[in-house]
Amino acid sequence: MALPVAFFAAFFAYPVAAIVSRGLHVDGVWRFGRVADVLAGSDIRHVLWFTLWQALASTALTLLVALPGAYVFARLDFPGKEVLRAAVTVPFVLPTVVVGTAFLALVGRGGLLDDLWGVRLDTTVWAILLAHVFFNYAVVVRTVGGLWAQLDPRQEDAARVLGASRLAAWRKVTLPALGPSLAAAALMVFLFTFTSFGVVQILGGPAFSTLEVEIYRQTSEIFDLSTAAVLTLVQFAAVGAILAVHAWTVRRRESALGLVDTSRTAARPRGAGQWALLASVLATVAVLLVLPLAVLVERSLDAPGFGYYRALTRDDGGTFLVPPVNAVAVSLQYAVAATLIAVLIGTLAAAALTRRDAGPLVRGFDALLMLPLGVSAVTVGFGFLIALDKPPLDLRGSWILVPLAQALVGAPFVVRVMLPVLRAVDERLREAAAVLGASPWRVWREVDLPVVRRALLVAAGFAFAVSLGEFGATVFIARPDNPTLPVAVARLLSRPGDLNYGEAMALSTILMVVCAVALLVLERLRSDRTGEW
């Protein structure tokens, strides 16, 4: 645990504490009264209300749209199922900047709906809600569908034989068993939408602002660190409560999983009802998930002769000190470095958490590992700038700063993938190897590594995809001559003109393709032993 604890203390706890103290500790005096002053403002109350309201609405809408998909993937077997499973997962690993850009191409000025019917939904709450459903659809399908596939359908059949209707059997038998996974999926969606930044920043306009967007505005535009510090504390408290509830539901889910049949129960659709359900899910995937990405690609090809892609090689000497296409190589280099760090930290933490003699402090660290996913990435990025500027952590001029921030987000995914596989390794094998004289390193190499190698590759793939698309922290610390792809897209969108808009679409398409290729590799590596995430 020494290295993971040191890593999170130095690159998460310390920067966050630094920016909070900088905002609340003024002239040697702690100004806690500033908390009440900030929260009393009508503008901030509006931000808090909108953050909560849109997260609840996004969660409810995502569950409503995605639950039929969870059933289809769990219970029905049809040609192309694995390809479709990969397709619905692509939005989840896409950077939020790309998601926002895709919906901007669909519902914004000059978008598909504007061209066809003169309808614009950007700068409306509907654009934000639909983008959140697009982003989180796979969370519900994977989380709820993974458990649904393991439930024994004979229990529901028995209820039908005893006279229950199909709806009553589902409500009284299947729904209670799915309850923990439904709660876990809802909490995960709520967490992601509560801390939404890129989607709201691009689609919301000046009328809509979440806590994350407001923290960014207070730090980068108004330079009011005290207000930003208060909002960071509010978000930290809210995310802590969400994660505590999430940990409780996960424990319930794990205990439920031990009671059900783990055999796969998918079968070919039978009857008009199941075929209609399958058709509706395919239509939903096509319209909600595939269409925005297809429009994004189409807009990137509007200029003849791949004009927008060729324009990425120019050096305009303005927003970019280098040609925008350089962001591709920079992002890949940073993502590889971040992946190596995240795999090292996450694997060590997972190994410590699986030990039988792990104490309560070690088990509590499991929940703390999830905090970087919920705490403001904007706060972490700005905290890097003001905290890591003195020896021995004077890193502001170092290239490693960006991979460190990205690894903070990737490490929790590594832990979540590695934990169930490491727990499946029989402890008696390790003990037998140790009795025969094997060193701890050799025990790991000969016993654990052959079992977890595939999961390790899957974890590395997730860390790579997440690192590639990190935006909230990177926007603060990426150097002008080394922008990452998400930062470059955001800069292009902030500039007027059709050429900049087209270049943003082209860069977003490149980023989408790289993430999709990484995901397809993951799907080939995925096995039943690695489990669902």
XYZ file of C-alpha atoms in Angstrom:
533
model
C 0.000 0.000 0.000
C 2.989 2.350 0.444
C 3.271 3.454 -3.191
C -0.494 3.854 -3.878
C -0.975 5.816 -0.641
C 2.002 8.056 -1.405
C 0.777 8.585 -4.980
C -2.752 9.615 -3.995
C -1.498 11.729 -1.088
C 1.003 13.663 -3.238
C -1.005 14.036 -6.439
C -4.593 14.123 -5.218
C -5.009 15.006 -1.545
C -2.219 17.604 -1.479
C -3.283 19.594 -4.606
C -6.964 19.578 -3.573
C -6.085 20.677 -0.022
C -3.769 23.359 -1.431
C -6.405 25.014 -3.595
C -9.030 24.851 -0.826
C -6.658 26.368 1.712
C -5.575 29.028 -0.804
C -9.201 30.049 -1.180
C -10.244 29.980 2.483
C -6.988 30.924 4.232
C -6.516 34.642 3.497
C -3.950 36.890 5.226
C -3.242 34.197 7.793
C -6.901 33.855 8.792
C -9.292 31.013 7.981
C -12.437 32.577 6.549
C -15.000 29.821 7.046
C -17.729 32.419 6.996
C -17.087 32.622 3.277
C -18.892 29.290 2.908
C -22.188 30.770 4.078
C -21.659 33.920 2.001
C -21.081 31.955 -1.199
C -23.976 29.576 -0.670
C -26.292 32.495 0.085
C -25.830 33.942 -3.392
C -28.754 33.399 -5.743
C -26.478 32.574 -8.699
C -24.691 29.834 -6.750
C -27.977 28.430 -5.447
C -29.178 28.245 -9.048
C -26.010 26.348 -10.002
C -26.473 23.917 -7.101
C -30.117 23.344 -7.979
C -29.409 22.818 -11.670
C -26.538 20.431 -10.889
C -28.809 18.301 -8.695
C -31.849 18.546 -10.963
C -30.093 17.631 -14.205
C -28.272 14.728 -12.515
C -31.556 13.277 -11.224
C -33.286 13.802 -14.579
C -30.348 12.323 -16.509
C -30.278 9.282 -14.228
C -34.019 8.627 -14.552
C -33.950 9.085 -18.345
C -30.903 6.834 -18.722
C -32.535 4.034 -16.730
C -35.749 4.366 -18.740
C -33.936 4.180 -22.090
C -31.248 1.614 -21.195
C -33.157 -1.022 -19.177
C -34.709 -2.610 -22.307
C -31.179 -2.844 -23.712
C -29.962 -4.516 -20.529
C -32.665 -7.182 -20.930
C -31.861 -7.739 -24.602
C -28.148 -8.248 -23.955
C -28.838 -10.466 -20.936
C -31.619 -12.735 -22.226
C -31.590 -12.667 -26.020
C -29.115 -14.220 -28.417
C -28.886 -12.777 -31.931
C -26.305 -12.378 -34.715
C -23.853 -9.522 -34.172
C -24.488 -9.345 -30.439
C -20.801 -8.956 -29.498
C -20.260 -6.247 -32.115
C -23.330 -4.397 -30.831
C -22.065 -4.772 -27.246
C -18.831 -3.067 -28.270
C -20.765 -0.366 -30.168
C -22.880 0.634 -27.163
C -19.748 0.814 -25.006
C -17.901 3.202 -27.334
C -19.697 6.324 -25.983
C -18.637 5.541 -22.413
C -14.920 5.585 -23.223
C -15.215 8.657 -25.443
C -14.010 11.946 -23.955
C -16.843 14.213 -22.865
C -15.506 16.839 -25.270
C -16.141 14.458 -28.177
C -19.626 13.652 -26.840
C -20.429 17.357 -26.648
C -19.012 17.943 -30.125
C -21.008 15.033 -31.608
C -24.278 16.395 -30.214
C -23.320 19.899 -31.310
C -23.033 18.541 -34.859
C -26.458 16.920 -34.437
C -28.533 19.563 -32.625
C -26.462 22.777 -32.800
C -26.266 25.644 -35.274
C -25.761 24.164 -38.723
C -26.308 20.673 -37.330
C -28.360 17.889 -38.875
C -31.646 18.886 -37.201
C -31.055 22.539 -38.077
C -30.414 21.677 -41.730
C -33.417 19.359 -42.065
C -36.126 21.034 -39.982
C -34.636 24.256 -38.629
C -34.626 22.822 -35.084
C -31.831 23.654 -32.639
C -31.513 22.080 -29.200
C -28.079 23.344 -28.164
C -28.107 25.720 -25.172
C -31.185 23.779 -23.959
C -31.420 21.287 -21.159
C -32.630 18.581 -23.565
C -29.314 18.555 -25.396
C -27.523 18.020 -22.072
C -29.897 15.255 -20.945
C -29.692 13.369 -24.248
C -25.894 13.626 -24.272
C -25.797 12.210 -20.739
C -27.994 9.282 -21.812
C -25.659 8.737 -24.775
C -22.633 8.716 -22.465
C -24.089 6.511 -19.693
C -26.178 4.006 -21.684
C -23.424 1.380 -21.407
C -23.206 1.795 -17.626
C -26.756 0.490 -17.183
C -26.436 -2.186 -19.881
C -23.197 -3.554 -18.405
C -24.061 -3.261 -14.714
C -27.697 -4.382 -14.754
C -27.377 -6.684 -17.778
C -24.382 -8.447 -16.252
C -26.440 -9.476 -13.212
C -29.614 -10.124 -15.219
C -27.767 -12.699 -17.334
C -26.847 -14.590 -14.154
C -30.372 -14.826 -12.733
C -32.031 -18.208 -13.100
C -35.102 -17.683 -15.355
C -36.747 -20.793 -13.867
C -37.660 -18.772 -10.764
C -39.766 -16.415 -12.866
C -41.177 -19.378 -14.815
C -42.253 -20.977 -11.527
C -44.155 -17.819 -10.589
C -45.896 -17.890 -13.970
C -46.908 -21.525 -13.430
C -48.394 -20.542 -10.054
C -50.685 -18.050 -11.781
C -48.708 -14.790 -11.773
C -48.876 -12.618 -14.871
C -45.663 -11.823 -16.744
C -45.574 -8.324 -15.211
C -46.313 -9.596 -11.707
C -43.650 -12.305 -11.965
C -41.074 -9.762 -13.120
C -42.075 -7.278 -10.401
C -42.052 -9.793 -7.530
C -39.224 -12.142 -8.559
C -36.785 -10.516 -10.981
C -36.956 -6.872 -9.906
C -36.015 -7.521 -6.233
C -33.012 -9.566 -7.408
C -31.969 -6.751 -9.761
C -32.439 -4.105 -7.076
C -28.793 -3.867 -5.928
C -27.435 -3.630 -9.479
C -30.106 -1.081 -10.407
C -29.107 1.010 -7.407
C -25.409 0.666 -8.251
C -25.996 1.676 -11.884
C -28.203 4.620 -10.884
C -25.592 5.877 -8.429
C -22.811 5.590 -10.998
C -24.850 7.507 -13.593
C -25.763 10.112 -10.984
C -22.088 10.503 -10.036
C -20.975 10.987 -13.641
C -23.752 13.476 -14.426
C -23.449 15.345 -11.115
C -19.805 16.120 -11.963
C -20.442 16.707 -15.688
C -18.105 19.250 -17.255
C -17.276 18.844 -20.957
C -20.857 18.111 -22.063
C -22.348 21.070 -20.175
C -19.488 23.376 -21.165
C -20.080 22.754 -24.886
C -23.865 22.271 -25.020
C -25.131 24.300 -22.077
C -24.007 27.762 -23.123
C -24.119 30.606 -20.593
C -27.576 29.645 -19.331
C -26.618 26.303 -17.749
C -23.756 25.637 -15.376
C -23.001 22.657 -13.140
C -20.752 22.786 -10.093
C -17.831 21.580 -12.194
C -18.373 24.242 -14.869
C -18.800 26.944 -12.230
C -15.561 25.922 -10.491
C -13.803 26.230 -13.854
C -15.360 29.654 -14.460
C -14.457 30.937 -10.997
C -10.828 29.814 -11.295
C -9.977 30.514 -14.941
C -12.199 33.487 -15.823
C -13.079 35.367 -12.616
C -10.039 34.261 -10.548
C -12.184 34.024 -7.405
C -10.413 31.202 -5.556
C -12.503 31.563 -2.398
C -15.749 30.855 -4.261
C -14.087 28.000 -6.145
C -12.833 26.552 -2.840
C -16.314 26.620 -1.312
C -17.835 24.935 -4.365
C -15.074 22.319 -4.279
C -15.929 21.509 -0.647
C -19.629 21.231 -1.525
C -18.882 18.896 -4.411
C -16.453 16.885 -2.276
C -19.096 16.357 0.425
C -21.748 15.395 -2.117
C -19.465 12.960 -3.953
C -18.326 11.426 -0.651
C -21.946 10.734 0.288
C -22.657 9.257 -3.163
C -19.614 6.968 -2.953
C -20.574 5.820 0.552
C -24.021 4.798 -0.713
C -22.410 3.216 -3.781
C -20.053 1.112 -1.636
C -23.026 -0.123 0.401
C -24.999 -1.118 -2.701
C -21.959 -2.888 -4.183
C -21.633 -5.005 -1.034
C -25.319 -5.918 -1.319
C -24.855 -6.747 -4.989
C -21.886 -9.013 -4.287
C -23.808 -10.905 -1.629
C -26.757 -11.302 -4.017
C -24.544 -12.647 -6.778
C -23.455 -15.515 -4.575
C -27.019 -16.755 -4.378
C -27.864 -17.058 -8.071
C -27.080 -19.424 -10.896
C -24.131 -18.070 -12.879
C -24.908 -19.999 -16.106
C -25.694 -17.955 -19.227
C -29.358 -17.969 -20.156
C -29.538 -16.046 -23.445
C -31.779 -17.607 -26.110
C -33.057 -16.726 -29.551
C -36.008 -14.277 -29.471
C -39.387 -16.001 -29.303
C -42.720 -14.453 -30.126
C -43.678 -11.069 -31.539
C -43.040 -9.304 -28.218
C -39.361 -10.228 -27.950
C -38.716 -9.504 -31.625
C -40.404 -6.092 -31.227
C -38.307 -5.383 -28.123
C -35.115 -6.329 -29.970
C -36.098 -4.081 -32.891
C -36.826 -1.155 -30.556
C -33.458 -1.539 -28.819
C -31.651 -1.671 -32.165
C -33.528 1.468 -33.249
C -32.607 3.230 -29.999
C -28.933 2.336 -30.429
C -29.013 3.540 -34.037
C -30.690 6.889 -33.304
C -29.256 7.752 -29.899
C -25.758 6.249 -30.045
C -24.753 5.769 -33.678
C -26.376 8.820 -35.310
C -24.481 11.513 -33.314
C -21.168 9.825 -34.093
C -22.109 9.399 -37.765
C -23.031 13.095 -38.005
C -19.717 13.980 -36.357
C -17.833 12.033 -39.034
C -19.996 13.513 -41.808
C -19.342 17.080 -40.633
C -15.604 16.397 -40.540
C -15.795 15.463 -44.240
C -17.782 18.526 -45.374
C -14.750 20.208 -46.911
C -13.791 18.668 -50.281
C -10.651 16.605 -50.474
C -10.491 16.010 -46.706
C -9.959 19.756 -46.334
C -10.527 19.893 -42.595
C -8.091 17.051 -41.988
C -5.453 18.716 -44.202
C -6.003 21.991 -42.337
C -4.955 20.262 -39.121
C -1.376 20.248 -40.413
C -1.168 24.050 -40.691
C 0.572 26.254 -38.131
C -1.513 29.410 -37.742
C 0.632 30.902 -34.981
C -2.536 31.830 -33.075
C -4.362 29.495 -30.720
C -1.805 26.751 -31.371
C 1.966 27.151 -31.312
C 2.189 23.922 -33.310
C -0.047 22.355 -35.979
C -3.201 20.903 -34.320
C -2.425 17.440 -35.714
C 0.564 17.290 -33.343
C -1.986 16.771 -30.566
C -2.475 13.191 -31.785
C 1.124 12.155 -31.070
C 1.198 14.161 -27.829
C -2.004 12.504 -26.571
C -0.744 9.017 -27.400
C 2.563 9.624 -25.607
C 0.853 11.031 -22.524
C -1.727 8.198 -22.515
C 0.974 5.516 -22.665
C 2.852 7.093 -19.752
C -0.366 7.542 -17.760
C -1.350 3.921 -18.448
C 1.949 2.598 -17.101
C 1.553 4.674 -13.932
C -2.117 3.738 -13.474
C -1.459 0.010 -13.979
C 1.402 0.052 -11.465
C -0.532 1.995 -8.807
C -3.850 0.239 -9.422
C -2.393 -3.288 -9.435
C -0.482 -2.705 -6.191
C -3.596 -1.289 -4.543
C -5.760 -4.181 -5.775
C -3.206 -6.719 -4.544
C -3.217 -5.116 -1.096
C -7.005 -5.022 -0.970
C -7.273 -8.755 -1.712
C -5.093 -9.845 1.204
C -7.005 -11.707 3.888
C -5.167 -9.875 6.659
C -6.035 -6.435 5.245
C -7.158 -4.176 8.062
C -10.020 -1.657 8.080
C -7.709 1.162 6.956
C -6.711 -0.790 3.855
C -10.333 -1.687 3.100
C -11.330 1.964 3.565
C -8.732 2.942 0.982
C -10.835 1.079 -1.595
C -13.523 3.775 -1.313
C -10.952 6.577 -1.383
C -9.608 5.248 -4.673
C -12.887 6.242 -6.337
C -12.735 9.881 -5.197
C -10.716 11.130 -8.206
C -13.637 10.067 -10.437
C -16.029 12.324 -8.544
C -14.008 15.225 -7.206
C -13.631 18.150 -9.579
C -10.929 17.412 -12.144
C -10.734 21.173 -12.631
C -9.789 21.527 -8.967
C -7.127 18.823 -9.300
C -5.648 20.450 -12.404
C -5.532 23.936 -10.894
C -4.254 22.425 -7.644
C -1.343 20.919 -9.594
C -0.339 24.406 -10.734
C -0.342 26.013 -7.286
C 0.871 23.028 -5.220
C 3.506 21.284 -7.309
C 5.774 24.312 -7.683
C 8.326 23.774 -4.923
C 11.027 21.144 -4.372
C 10.863 18.198 -4.066
C 7.642 18.327 -6.134
C 8.433 21.194 -8.495
C 6.854 19.670 -11.598
C 5.189 22.614 -13.304
C 7.773 22.632 -16.084
C 7.862 18.857 -16.462
C 6.043 16.853 -19.129
C 5.128 14.200 -16.516
C 2.536 16.512 -14.948
C -0.158 15.643 -17.511
C 0.299 11.829 -17.294
C 0.166 12.049 -13.495
C -3.191 13.833 -13.639
C -4.505 11.342 -16.191
C -3.280 8.379 -14.124
C -5.357 9.633 -11.185
C -8.466 8.970 -13.281
C -7.210 5.704 -14.790
C -6.053 4.015 -11.557
C -9.605 3.480 -10.143
C -10.584 1.635 -13.342
C -7.517 -0.609 -12.992
C -8.489 -1.438 -9.409
C -12.089 -2.229 -10.362
C -10.958 -4.614 -13.142
C -8.183 -6.311 -11.158
C -9.955 -6.820 -7.821
C -12.412 -9.613 -8.781
C -9.725 -11.561 -10.652
C -7.149 -11.317 -7.869
C -9.813 -12.399 -5.380
C -10.442 -15.477 -7.527
C -6.840 -16.715 -7.149
C -6.759 -19.586 -4.636
C -4.701 -18.451 -1.647
C -3.569 -22.046 -1.111
C -1.625 -21.907 -4.382
C 0.357 -18.937 -3.104
C 0.948 -20.664 0.235
C 2.107 -23.879 -1.452
C 4.566 -21.951 -3.630
C 5.915 -20.122 -0.584
C 6.353 -23.385 1.353
C 8.357 -24.765 -1.583
C 10.752 -21.843 -1.214
C 9.497 -19.368 -3.818
C 10.134 -15.701 -3.097
C 7.136 -13.296 -3.038
C 8.146 -11.976 -6.483
C 8.333 -15.480 -7.913
C 4.978 -16.378 -6.340
C 3.458 -13.398 -8.140
C 5.167 -14.291 -11.424
C 4.353 -18.018 -11.364
C 0.945 -18.091 -9.626
C -0.850 -14.754 -9.951
C 0.399 -13.402 -13.265
C -0.768 -16.323 -15.485
C -4.277 -15.951 -14.013
C -4.516 -12.162 -14.135
C -2.584 -11.482 -17.358
C -5.729 -11.038 -19.439
C -7.372 -8.833 -16.819
C -4.182 -6.785 -16.624
C -4.379 -6.124 -20.367
C -8.055 -5.161 -20.073
C -7.241 -2.802 -17.187
C -4.434 -1.247 -19.209
C -6.818 -0.738 -22.136
C -9.372 1.049 -19.980
C -6.683 3.211 -18.392
C -5.379 4.104 -21.856
C -8.818 5.080 -23.195
C -9.680 7.106 -20.078
C -6.291 8.856 -20.056
C -6.593 9.681 -23.735
C -9.838 11.543 -23.163
C -9.168 13.286 -19.824
C -10.054 16.970 -20.137
C -10.956 18.664 -16.846
C -7.479 18.616 -15.286
C -5.481 18.574 -18.528
C -7.020 21.841 -19.757
C -5.154 23.634 -16.960
C -1.758 21.943 -17.148
C -1.252 21.062 -20.845
C 1.382 23.360 -22.327
C 0.402 25.489 -25.370
C 3.057 23.761 -27.481
C 1.900 20.287 -26.384
C -1.922 20.265 -26.353
C -3.771 16.981 -25.986
C -6.597 16.038 -28.343
C -9.473 17.041 -25.993
C -7.794 20.368 -25.207
C -7.192 21.029 -28.906
C -10.852 20.268 -29.718
C -12.066 22.645 -27.000
C -9.774 25.425 -28.239
C -10.985 25.040 -31.808
C -14.637 25.114 -30.728
C -14.002 28.315 -28.781
C -12.890 30.121 -31.963
C -15.416 31.438 -34.507
C -15.423 30.359 -38.128
C -16.393 27.344 -40.181
C -12.792 26.209 -40.601
C -12.191 25.996 -36.855
C -15.508 24.179 -36.419
C -14.593 21.687 -39.138
C -11.139 21.120 -37.660
C -12.755 20.421 -34.282
C -14.991 17.829 -35.937
C -11.976 16.247 -37.651
C -9.917 16.063 -34.454
C -12.919 14.661 -32.563
C -13.314 11.978 -35.230
C -9.650 11.016 -34.890
C -10.009 10.795 -31.120
C -13.191 8.727 -31.473
C -11.492 6.273 -33.832
C -8.517 5.806 -31.492
C -10.840 5.167 -28.522
C -13.001 2.773 -30.553
C -9.956 0.754 -31.667
C -8.810 0.493 -28.048
C -12.293 -0.710 -27.056
C -12.444 -3.327 -29.805
C -9.124 -4.689 -28.585
C -10.622 -4.848 -25.085
C -13.612 -6.798 -26.349
C -11.307 -9.394 -27.900
C -9.385 -9.685 -24.642
C -12.492 -9.795 -22.460
C -13.365 -13.183 -21.026
C -15.874 -14.426 -18.506
C -13.099 -14.638 -15.934
C -12.551 -10.872 -16.050
C -16.234 -10.267 -15.377
C -18.420 -7.311 -16.344
C -17.571 -3.792 -15.261
